[in-house]
């Protein structure tokens, strides 16, 4: 499989764009090799600039649950484009999408649209701070909530739960209000509440997808809810990734734990840039222009993006069984790969939530970031490039989740499993 054109394109890109990419994970840094430059997507497949075809298990990092160029979404977008790209004034499509979104979740009465998950989370946290009149927030190590300043934190020195900036350019003054806890560990959250009486919100991916796929234990989420209630703290579920992927009605529908604020993104835009945050009416009333908490966006609720989101979510609503079908396929895929790995003496931990799948080359089950980081990164890199050479496009980092789209057939799943056996064989012989 030649990658000459990708190599050339990447060289040129690097001379003009930092690292040659507009989002760092795309650069293939953790798996080595050169990122493939894409010319086209069609259904389950990606085609690169060298003309190679791959079965795509990344799906633009989540949004494309119906695969590339879904006919319904494409039509809706083209129709919207004909009426104008942007107005900066309200359109009916925003209300229609809001109605649809609110209808999916028990926990939210109103929703505001933005243009990315980062923006949704940043705004949700400002809203929580405005509503509670408090400054501190709690986040979990390994959960990703976009790249806003106060969320780029890592553990500080000593036993304190207050975080340090994880990136240059973030003032320590901004992250000193972010406390860090350990995923699936309620004691670590209790320690945060002991360290601060000023916690506005706890933010969590209830089904974490940014340290590989690591769902929170149900019991842990119930205890988290209780702790928040006892302390007058809001609970934010960041479902930018898991929303409409793990289930249609949010983690609340499978765990029985309701968040105070919910953030969404990815699938909600059907492939266009859309993010959203919602809450019960009392909380949303704090938001500008109804209330004093400021939040705005020139392209927020963009009509073309709304059209794509409406088409995607309408299709999901009409095909409510779709998640169960994708889950069955995802299970078959990871189970098949696990068996292939096992027959070559490799232990794989696997998990599935709806159309999301995850796997770790790890002897032990993964419950938090430290567990995930204990996985065999070298083996993952070999697996990744082996599968890519076989024509299977998996996420280029062991900390990412895989996605099944409706365009992935049972036959493709079987082929992927067969290819994985071939790759494991080559890895273990080499
Ligand atoms: C992707 C993601 C974000 C950030 O969304 P962007 O659209 O990339 O800004 C936030 N939270 C979670 C859980 C995500 O998976």
CSV table of C-alpha atoms and ligand atoms in Angstrom, one decimal:
chain,number,residue,atom,x,y,z
A,1,UNK,CA,0.0,0.0,0.0
A,2,UNK,CA,1.7,3.2,-1.1
A,3,UNK,CA,1.4,6.4,1.0
A,4,UNK,CA,3.6,8.6,-1.2
A,5,UNK,CA,0.9,11.2,-1.8
A,6,UNK,CA,0.1,11.4,1.9
A,7,UNK,CA,3.8,11.8,2.8
A,8,UNK,CA,4.1,14.6,0.3
A,9,UNK,CA,0.9,16.3,1.4
A,10,UNK,CA,2.0,16.0,5.0
A,11,UNK,CA,5.3,17.6,4.3
A,12,UNK,CA,3.7,20.6,2.6
A,13,UNK,CA,1.1,20.9,5.4
A,14,UNK,CA,3.9,20.9,8.1
A,15,UNK,CA,5.5,23.9,6.4
A,16,UNK,CA,2.3,25.9,6.8
A,17,UNK,CA,0.3,24.5,9.7
A,18,UNK,CA,1.9,23.6,13.1
A,19,UNK,CA,2.5,19.8,12.9
A,20,UNK,CA,0.6,19.7,9.6
A,21,UNK,CA,-2.7,19.4,11.4
A,22,UNK,CA,-5.5,21.5,12.8
A,23,UNK,CA,-6.1,19.2,15.8
A,24,UNK,CA,-3.1,17.5,17.4
A,25,UNK,CA,-4.3,13.8,17.6
A,26,UNK,CA,-4.6,13.7,13.8
A,27,UNK,CA,-0.8,13.9,13.5
A,28,UNK,CA,-0.3,10.1,14.3
A,29,UNK,CA,2.4,11.1,16.9
A,30,UNK,CA,1.6,8.3,19.3
A,31,UNK,CA,1.4,5.5,16.7
A,32,UNK,CA,4.2,6.7,14.3
A,33,UNK,CA,4.0,7.0,10.6
A,34,UNK,CA,2.4,9.6,8.5
A,35,UNK,CA,-1.3,10.6,8.8
A,36,UNK,CA,-3.3,9.6,5.7
A,37,UNK,CA,-4.7,12.6,3.8
A,38,UNK,CA,-8.3,12.0,2.9
A,39,UNK,CA,-10.0,12.9,-0.3
A,40,UNK,CA,-13.4,11.3,0.2
A,41,UNK,CA,-15.7,9.4,2.5
A,42,UNK,CA,-18.5,7.2,1.3
A,43,UNK,CA,-20.6,5.1,3.7
A,44,UNK,CA,-18.2,3.1,5.8
A,45,UNK,CA,-15.2,3.9,3.7
A,46,UNK,CA,-12.5,6.6,3.5
A,47,UNK,CA,-10.3,7.1,0.5
A,48,UNK,CA,-6.9,8.7,0.8
A,49,UNK,CA,-4.9,10.8,-1.6
A,50,UNK,CA,-3.0,7.6,-2.8
A,51,UNK,CA,-6.3,6.0,-3.7
A,52,UNK,CA,-6.3,3.5,-0.8
A,53,UNK,CA,-9.6,2.6,0.8
A,54,UNK,CA,-10.2,2.0,4.5
A,55,UNK,CA,-13.1,0.9,6.6
A,56,UNK,CA,-13.5,3.8,8.9
A,57,UNK,CA,-13.9,3.2,12.6
A,58,UNK,CA,-13.2,6.8,13.6
A,59,UNK,CA,-16.2,8.5,11.8
A,60,UNK,CA,-14.7,12.0,12.2
A,61,UNK,CA,-14.2,11.1,16.0
A,62,UNK,CA,-17.8,10.3,16.5
A,63,UNK,CA,-20.2,12.6,14.6
A,64,UNK,CA,-21.0,10.4,11.6
A,65,UNK,CA,-23.3,7.7,13.1
A,66,UNK,CA,-24.8,7.1,9.7
A,67,UNK,CA,-21.5,7.0,7.9
A,68,UNK,CA,-20.1,9.3,5.3
A,69,UNK,CA,-22.4,11.1,2.9
A,70,UNK,CA,-25.6,9.9,4.4
A,71,UNK,CA,-28.2,10.7,1.8
A,72,UNK,CA,-30.7,12.3,4.2
A,73,UNK,CA,-28.2,14.6,5.9
A,74,UNK,CA,-26.5,15.5,2.6
A,75,UNK,CA,-29.9,16.5,1.0
A,76,UNK,CA,-30.8,18.6,4.1
A,77,UNK,CA,-27.5,20.4,4.0
A,78,UNK,CA,-27.7,21.2,0.3
A,79,UNK,CA,-31.2,22.4,0.7
A,80,UNK,CA,-30.2,24.7,3.6
A,81,UNK,CA,-27.2,26.1,1.6
A,82,UNK,CA,-29.5,27.3,-1.1
A,83,UNK,CA,-31.3,29.6,1.3
A,84,UNK,CA,-28.1,31.3,2.6
A,85,UNK,CA,-25.1,30.2,4.7
A,86,UNK,CA,-25.7,32.4,7.8
A,87,UNK,CA,-28.0,35.2,8.9
A,88,UNK,CA,-27.0,36.0,12.5
A,89,UNK,CA,-30.7,36.2,13.1
A,90,UNK,CA,-33.1,33.5,14.5
A,91,UNK,CA,-34.4,30.7,12.3
A,92,UNK,CA,-37.1,28.1,12.8
A,93,UNK,CA,-34.5,25.3,12.4
A,94,UNK,CA,-33.0,26.3,15.7
A,95,UNK,CA,-36.3,25.9,17.5
A,96,UNK,CA,-37.0,22.6,15.7
A,97,UNK,CA,-33.6,21.2,16.7
A,98,UNK,CA,-34.0,22.5,20.3
A,99,UNK,CA,-37.4,20.7,20.5
A,100,UNK,CA,-35.9,17.5,19.2
A,101,UNK,CA,-33.0,17.6,21.6
A,102,UNK,CA,-35.0,18.5,24.7
A,103,UNK,CA,-37.3,15.7,23.8
A,104,UNK,CA,-34.5,13.1,24.1
A,105,UNK,CA,-33.5,14.0,27.7
A,106,UNK,CA,-35.5,14.1,30.9
A,107,UNK,CA,-33.0,16.4,32.5
A,108,UNK,CA,-33.2,19.4,30.2
A,109,UNK,CA,-36.0,21.9,29.5
A,110,UNK,CA,-34.0,24.3,27.4
A,111,UNK,CA,-30.9,24.2,25.3
A,112,UNK,CA,-28.4,26.7,23.8
A,113,UNK,CA,-26.5,25.9,20.6
A,114,UNK,CA,-22.8,26.7,20.0
A,115,UNK,CA,-20.3,25.6,17.4
A,116,UNK,CA,-18.1,23.1,19.3
A,117,UNK,CA,-18.0,20.8,22.3
A,118,UNK,CA,-15.3,23.0,23.8
A,119,UNK,CA,-17.6,26.0,23.7
A,120,UNK,CA,-20.5,24.0,25.1
A,121,UNK,CA,-18.5,22.9,28.1
A,122,UNK,CA,-16.8,26.2,28.7
A,123,UNK,CA,-20.3,27.9,28.7
A,124,UNK,CA,-21.9,25.2,30.9
A,125,UNK,CA,-19.2,25.8,33.5
A,126,UNK,CA,-19.7,29.5,33.4
A,127,UNK,CA,-23.4,28.9,33.8
A,128,UNK,CA,-22.8,26.6,36.8
A,129,UNK,CA,-20.6,29.2,38.4
A,130,UNK,CA,-23.1,32.0,37.8
A,131,UNK,CA,-26.0,29.9,39.1
A,132,UNK,CA,-24.2,28.8,42.3
A,133,UNK,CA,-22.1,32.0,42.9
A,134,UNK,CA,-19.1,29.7,43.4
A,135,UNK,CA,-15.7,29.5,41.7
A,136,UNK,CA,-14.3,26.0,42.1
A,137,UNK,CA,-14.9,23.0,39.8
A,138,UNK,CA,-14.1,19.3,40.0
A,139,UNK,CA,-13.0,17.3,37.0
A,140,UNK,CA,-11.7,13.8,36.7
A,141,UNK,CA,-8.2,12.9,35.4
A,142,UNK,CA,-8.5,11.3,32.0
A,143,UNK,CA,-11.8,13.0,31.1
A,144,UNK,CA,-11.6,15.4,28.3
A,145,UNK,CA,-13.9,18.4,28.1
A,146,UNK,CA,-12.3,20.5,25.3
A,147,UNK,CA,-9.4,22.8,25.4
A,148,UNK,CA,-10.6,25.8,27.5
A,149,UNK,CA,-8.1,27.1,30.0
A,150,UNK,CA,-9.6,26.0,33.3
A,151,UNK,CA,-9.9,22.4,32.0
A,152,UNK,CA,-6.3,22.0,30.9
A,153,UNK,CA,-5.1,20.8,34.3
A,154,UNK,CA,-3.0,18.0,35.7
A,155,UNK,CA,-2.4,16.9,39.3
A,156,UNK,CA,-0.4,19.4,41.4
A,157,UNK,CA,2.4,18.5,43.7
A,158,UNK,CA,1.7,16.9,47.1
A,159,UNK,CA,-1.7,15.7,48.3
A,160,UNK,CA,-3.7,18.8,47.3
A,161,UNK,CA,-6.6,18.2,44.9
A,162,UNK,CA,-6.1,21.6,43.2
A,163,UNK,CA,-4.7,21.3,39.7
A,164,UNK,CA,-1.8,22.8,37.8
A,165,UNK,CA,-1.9,23.9,34.2
A,166,UNK,CA,-1.2,21.0,31.8
A,167,UNK,CA,-0.3,23.4,29.0
A,168,UNK,CA,2.0,26.4,28.8
A,169,UNK,CA,-0.1,29.4,28.2
A,170,UNK,CA,-2.6,28.6,30.9
A,171,UNK,CA,-2.1,30.8,34.0
A,172,UNK,CA,-1.9,28.9,37.2
A,173,UNK,CA,-4.4,31.5,38.5
A,174,UNK,CA,-7.0,29.9,36.1
A,175,UNK,CA,-6.5,26.3,37.1
A,176,UNK,CA,-6.2,26.8,40.8
A,177,UNK,CA,-10.0,26.7,40.8
A,178,UNK,CA,-10.1,23.2,39.2
A,179,UNK,CA,-9.8,20.3,41.6
A,180,UNK,CA,-8.9,16.9,40.3
A,181,UNK,CA,-10.5,13.6,41.2
A,182,UNK,CA,-10.0,10.0,40.2
A,183,UNK,CA,-12.6,8.4,37.9
A,184,UNK,CA,-14.7,5.7,39.6
A,185,UNK,CA,-13.3,6.7,43.0
A,186,UNK,CA,-15.8,8.4,45.3
A,187,UNK,CA,-13.2,8.9,48.1
A,188,UNK,CA,-11.2,11.2,45.8
A,189,UNK,CA,-14.3,13.3,45.2
A,190,UNK,CA,-15.0,13.5,48.9
A,191,UNK,CA,-11.4,14.7,49.3
A,192,UNK,CA,-12.2,17.6,46.9
A,193,UNK,CA,-15.3,18.5,48.9
A,194,UNK,CA,-13.2,18.5,52.0
A,195,UNK,CA,-10.6,20.7,50.4
A,196,UNK,CA,-13.1,23.3,49.1
A,197,UNK,CA,-16.4,24.6,50.3
A,198,UNK,CA,-16.7,26.6,47.1
A,199,UNK,CA,-17.4,23.9,44.4
A,200,UNK,CA,-19.8,25.2,41.7
A,201,UNK,CA,-19.9,22.0,39.8
A,202,UNK,CA,-18.5,18.5,39.2
A,203,UNK,CA,-18.0,17.7,35.5
A,204,UNK,CA,-17.8,14.2,34.3
A,205,UNK,CA,-18.0,12.1,31.1
A,206,UNK,CA,-20.5,9.5,32.5
A,207,UNK,CA,-19.3,7.2,29.8
A,208,UNK,CA,-15.7,8.3,29.4
A,209,UNK,CA,-14.4,8.1,25.8
A,210,UNK,CA,-11.2,10.1,26.0
A,211,UNK,CA,-9.1,7.7,28.0
A,212,UNK,CA,-10.2,4.9,25.7
A,213,UNK,CA,-13.7,3.7,26.6
A,214,UNK,CA,-14.2,3.6,30.3
A,215,UNK,CA,-17.8,3.8,31.5
A,216,UNK,CA,-18.4,5.1,35.1
A,217,UNK,CA,-19.8,2.5,37.5
A,218,UNK,CA,-23.5,3.1,38.2
A,219,UNK,CA,-23.0,3.1,41.9
A,220,UNK,CA,-20.2,5.7,41.6
A,221,UNK,CA,-22.5,8.0,39.7
A,222,UNK,CA,-25.3,7.6,42.2
A,223,UNK,CA,-22.9,8.6,45.0
A,224,UNK,CA,-21.6,11.5,43.0
A,225,UNK,CA,-25.1,12.8,42.6
A,226,UNK,CA,-25.7,12.5,46.3
A,227,UNK,CA,-22.4,14.3,47.1
A,228,UNK,CA,-23.4,17.1,44.8
A,229,UNK,CA,-26.9,17.4,46.3
A,230,UNK,CA,-25.5,17.5,49.8
A,231,UNK,CA,-23.1,20.3,48.9
A,232,UNK,CA,-25.3,22.5,46.7
A,233,UNK,CA,-23.1,21.6,43.8
A,234,UNK,CA,-24.3,21.1,40.2
A,235,UNK,CA,-23.5,17.9,38.3
A,236,UNK,CA,-22.5,18.3,34.7
A,237,UNK,CA,-22.6,15.3,32.4
A,238,UNK,CA,-20.4,15.9,29.4
A,239,UNK,CA,-22.0,13.8,26.7
A,240,UNK,CA,-20.4,15.5,23.8
A,241,UNK,CA,-19.1,12.1,22.7
A,242,UNK,CA,-21.5,9.6,24.3
A,243,UNK,CA,-24.7,11.6,23.5
A,244,UNK,CA,-26.7,9.8,20.8
A,245,UNK,CA,-23.8,7.3,20.6
A,246,UNK,CA,-24.1,5.1,23.7
A,247,UNK,CA,-27.9,5.5,23.9
A,248,UNK,CA,-30.4,7.9,22.5
A,249,UNK,CA,-31.6,9.3,25.9
A,250,UNK,CA,-28.3,10.0,27.6
A,251,UNK,CA,-26.4,8.3,30.4
A,252,UNK,CA,-29.2,9.3,32.7
A,253,UNK,CA,-31.5,6.8,30.9
A,254,UNK,CA,-29.1,3.8,31.7
A,255,UNK,CA,-27.8,4.9,35.1
A,256,UNK,CA,-30.8,6.6,36.6
A,257,UNK,CA,-28.6,9.5,37.6
A,258,UNK,CA,-29.7,12.9,36.2
A,259,UNK,CA,-27.3,15.7,35.6
A,260,UNK,CA,-28.1,19.4,36.3
A,261,UNK,CA,-26.4,20.5,33.1
A,262,UNK,CA,-25.8,18.4,30.0
A,263,UNK,CA,-23.3,19.1,27.3
A,264,UNK,CA,-23.6,17.7,23.7
A,265,UNK,CA,-21.7,17.9,20.5
A,266,UNK,CA,-20.4,15.5,17.7
A,267,UNK,CA,-23.5,13.5,16.6
A,268,UNK,CA,-25.8,16.5,17.3
A,269,UNK,CA,-24.3,18.3,14.3
A,270,UNK,CA,-24.5,15.4,11.9
A,271,UNK,CA,-21.0,16.2,10.8
A,272,UNK,CA,-21.3,20.0,10.9
A,273,UNK,CA,-19.8,22.1,13.8
A,274,UNK,CA,-22.5,22.1,16.5
A,275,UNK,CA,-22.3,21.9,20.3
A,276,UNK,CA,-25.0,22.4,22.8
A,277,UNK,CA,-25.7,22.7,26.5
A,278,UNK,CA,-29.0,22.3,28.3
A,279,UNK,CA,-30.4,22.3,31.8
A,280,UNK,CA,-33.7,22.7,33.6
A,281,UNK,CA,-35.5,26.0,33.1
A,282,UNK,CA,-34.4,27.5,36.4
A,283,UNK,CA,-30.7,27.1,35.5
A,284,UNK,CA,-31.1,28.2,31.9
A,285,UNK,CA,-32.9,31.3,33.1
A,286,UNK,CA,-29.5,32.6,34.3
A,287,UNK,CA,-28.2,32.7,30.7
A,288,UNK,CA,-28.0,35.9,28.7
A,289,UNK,CA,-30.3,37.5,27.5
A,290,UNK,CA,-32.8,36.2,30.1
A,291,UNK,CA,-30.2,36.4,32.9
A,292,UNK,CA,-26.8,37.8,33.7
A,293,UNK,CA,-24.5,35.0,32.6
A,294,UNK,CA,-23.0,36.1,29.3
A,295,UNK,CA,-22.6,33.7,26.4
A,296,UNK,CA,-22.7,34.4,22.6
A,297,UNK,CA,-21.6,33.3,19.1
A,298,UNK,CA,-21.7,34.9,15.6
A,299,UNK,CA,-22.2,31.5,14.0
A,300,UNK,CA,-24.1,29.8,16.8
A,301,UNK,CA,-27.2,28.0,15.5
A,302,UNK,CA,-25.9,28.3,12.0
A,303,UNK,CA,-28.7,27.3,9.6
A,304,UNK,CA,-26.6,24.8,7.6
A,305,UNK,CA,-25.3,23.2,10.8
A,306,UNK,CA,-28.9,23.1,12.2
A,307,UNK,CA,-30.1,21.4,9.1
A,308,UNK,CA,-27.5,18.7,9.4
A,309,UNK,CA,-28.2,18.2,13.1
A,310,UNK,CA,-32.0,18.1,12.5
A,311,UNK,CA,-31.6,15.5,9.7
A,312,UNK,CA,-29.3,13.3,11.8
A,313,UNK,CA,-31.4,13.4,15.0
A,314,UNK,CA,-34.7,13.0,13.2
A,315,UNK,CA,-33.3,9.9,11.5
A,316,UNK,CA,-32.2,8.6,14.9
A,317,UNK,CA,-35.5,9.2,16.4
A,318,UNK,CA,-37.3,7.4,13.6
A,319,UNK,CA,-34.9,4.5,13.9
A,320,UNK,CA,-34.8,4.1,17.7
A,321,UNK,CA,-33.5,0.5,17.4
A,322,UNK,CA,-30.4,1.7,15.6
A,323,UNK,CA,-28.2,1.9,18.7
A,324,UNK,CA,-29.0,-1.6,19.7
A,325,UNK,CA,-28.1,-2.9,16.2
A,326,UNK,CA,-24.8,-1.0,16.3
A,327,UNK,CA,-24.1,-2.2,19.8
A,328,UNK,CA,-24.5,-5.8,18.7
A,329,UNK,CA,-22.1,-5.2,15.9
A,330,UNK,CA,-19.6,-3.4,18.1
A,331,UNK,CA,-19.8,-6.3,20.6
A,332,UNK,CA,-19.1,-8.8,17.8
A,333,UNK,CA,-16.1,-6.8,16.6
A,334,UNK,CA,-14.4,-6.4,20.0
A,335,UNK,CA,-15.2,-10.0,21.0
A,336,UNK,CA,-13.8,-11.3,17.7
A,337,UNK,CA,-10.6,-9.2,18.0
A,338,UNK,CA,-10.2,-10.2,21.7
A,339,UNK,CA,-10.3,-13.8,20.6
A,340,UNK,CA,-7.8,-13.3,17.8
A,341,UNK,CA,-5.5,-11.5,20.2
A,342,UNK,CA,-5.9,-14.2,22.8
A,343,UNK,CA,-4.9,-17.0,20.3
A,344,UNK,CA,-1.6,-15.2,19.9
A,345,UNK,CA,-1.1,-14.8,23.6
A,346,UNK,CA,-2.2,-11.2,23.8
A,347,UNK,CA,-4.6,-10.0,26.5
A,348,UNK,CA,-7.1,-7.4,25.4
A,349,UNK,CA,-9.6,-5.6,27.7
A,350,UNK,CA,-12.7,-4.6,25.7
A,351,UNK,CA,-15.9,-2.7,26.3
A,352,UNK,CA,-18.9,-1.5,24.3
A,353,UNK,CA,-21.6,1.1,25.0
A,354,UNK,CA,-24.0,1.4,22.1
A,355,UNK,CA,-22.1,2.3,18.9
A,356,UNK,CA,-18.9,3.1,21.0
A,357,UNK,CA,-16.2,0.5,21.4
A,358,UNK,CA,-12.9,0.4,23.2
A,359,UNK,CA,-10.0,-1.9,23.7
A,360,UNK,CA,-6.8,-1.9,25.8
A,361,UNK,CA,-3.8,-4.1,25.5
A,362,UNK,CA,-3.8,-4.6,29.3
A,363,UNK,CA,-3.7,-7.5,31.6
A,364,UNK,CA,-6.2,-5.9,34.0
A,365,UNK,CA,-9.6,-4.2,33.6
A,366,UNK,CA,-9.4,-0.5,33.1
A,367,UNK,CA,-11.4,1.7,35.6
A,368,UNK,CA,-9.5,5.0,35.5
A,369,UNK,CA,-6.8,7.0,33.7
A,370,UNK,CA,-3.9,5.4,35.6
A,371,UNK,CA,-5.2,1.9,34.5
A,372,UNK,CA,-5.5,3.1,30.9
A,373,UNK,CA,-2.0,4.6,30.9
A,374,UNK,CA,-0.7,1.2,32.1
A,375,UNK,CA,-1.7,-0.3,28.7
A,376,UNK,CA,0.9,-1.5,26.2
A,377,UNK,CA,1.3,1.6,23.9
A,378,UNK,CA,3.9,0.0,21.7
A,379,UNK,CA,1.7,-3.0,21.0
A,380,UNK,CA,-1.2,-0.5,20.2
A,381,UNK,CA,1.0,1.4,17.8
A,382,UNK,CA,1.9,-1.9,16.0
A,383,UNK,CA,-1.7,-2.9,15.9
A,384,UNK,CA,-2.7,0.4,14.5
A,385,UNK,CA,-0.3,0.5,11.6
A,386,UNK,CA,-0.9,-3.2,10.9
A,387,UNK,CA,-4.6,-2.6,10.6
A,388,UNK,CA,-4.1,0.5,8.5
A,389,UNK,CA,-2.0,-1.5,6.1
A,390,UNK,CA,-4.8,-4.0,5.9
A,391,UNK,CA,-7.3,-1.2,5.1
A,392,UNK,CA,-8.9,-0.6,8.5
A,393,UNK,CA,-8.8,2.9,9.9
A,394,UNK,CA,-8.7,2.9,13.7
A,395,UNK,CA,-8.2,5.9,16.0
A,396,UNK,CA,-4.5,6.7,16.0
A,397,UNK,CA,-4.3,6.8,19.8
A,398,UNK,CA,-4.9,4.2,22.5
A,399,UNK,CA,-6.8,6.9,24.4
A,400,UNK,CA,-9.5,7.2,21.8
A,401,UNK,CA,-12.8,5.4,21.4
A,402,UNK,CA,-13.9,3.5,18.3
A,403,UNK,CA,-17.2,4.1,16.5
A,404,UNK,CA,-19.5,1.9,14.4
A,405,UNK,CA,-21.6,3.6,11.9
A,406,UNK,CA,-24.8,2.1,10.3
A,407,UNK,CA,-22.7,1.8,7.0
A,408,UNK,CA,-20.5,-0.9,8.6
A,409,UNK,CA,-21.9,-4.3,7.6
A,410,UNK,CA,-21.7,-7.6,9.4
A,411,UNK,CA,-19.4,-8.7,6.6
A,412,UNK,CA,-17.0,-5.8,7.3
A,413,UNK,CA,-17.0,-6.8,10.9
A,414,UNK,CA,-16.0,-10.4,10.1
A,415,UNK,CA,-13.3,-9.1,7.7
A,416,UNK,CA,-11.9,-6.8,10.4
A,417,UNK,CA,-11.7,-9.6,12.8
A,418,UNK,CA,-9.9,-11.8,10.2
A,419,UNK,CA,-7.5,-8.9,9.5
A,420,UNK,CA,-6.8,-8.4,13.2
A,421,UNK,CA,-5.8,-12.1,13.5
A,422,UNK,CA,-3.4,-11.6,10.6
A,423,UNK,CA,-1.9,-8.5,12.3
A,424,UNK,CA,-1.6,-10.2,15.7
A,425,UNK,CA,0.2,-13.1,14.0
A,426,UNK,CA,2.6,-10.7,12.3
A,427,UNK,CA,3.2,-8.8,15.5
A,428,UNK,CA,3.9,-11.9,17.6
A,429,UNK,CA,6.2,-13.5,15.0
A,430,UNK,CA,8.1,-10.3,14.5
B,1,LIG,C1,-14.8,15.9,21.7
B,1,LIG,C2,-15.2,16.3,23.1
B,1,LIG,C3,-15.2,17.6,23.6
B,1,LIG,C4,-14.7,18.8,22.7
B,1,LIG,O1,-15.5,18.9,21.6
B,1,LIG,P1,-14.9,19.8,20.4
B,1,LIG,O2,-16.0,19.9,19.4
B,1,LIG,O3,-13.7,19.0,19.9
B,1,LIG,O4,-14.5,21.1,20.9
B,1,LIG,C5,-15.6,17.8,24.9
B,1,LIG,N1,-16.0,16.8,25.6
B,1,LIG,C6,-16.0,15.5,25.2
B,1,LIG,C7,-16.5,14.5,26.2
B,1,LIG,C8,-15.6,15.2,24.0
B,1,LIG,O5,-15.5,13.9,23.6
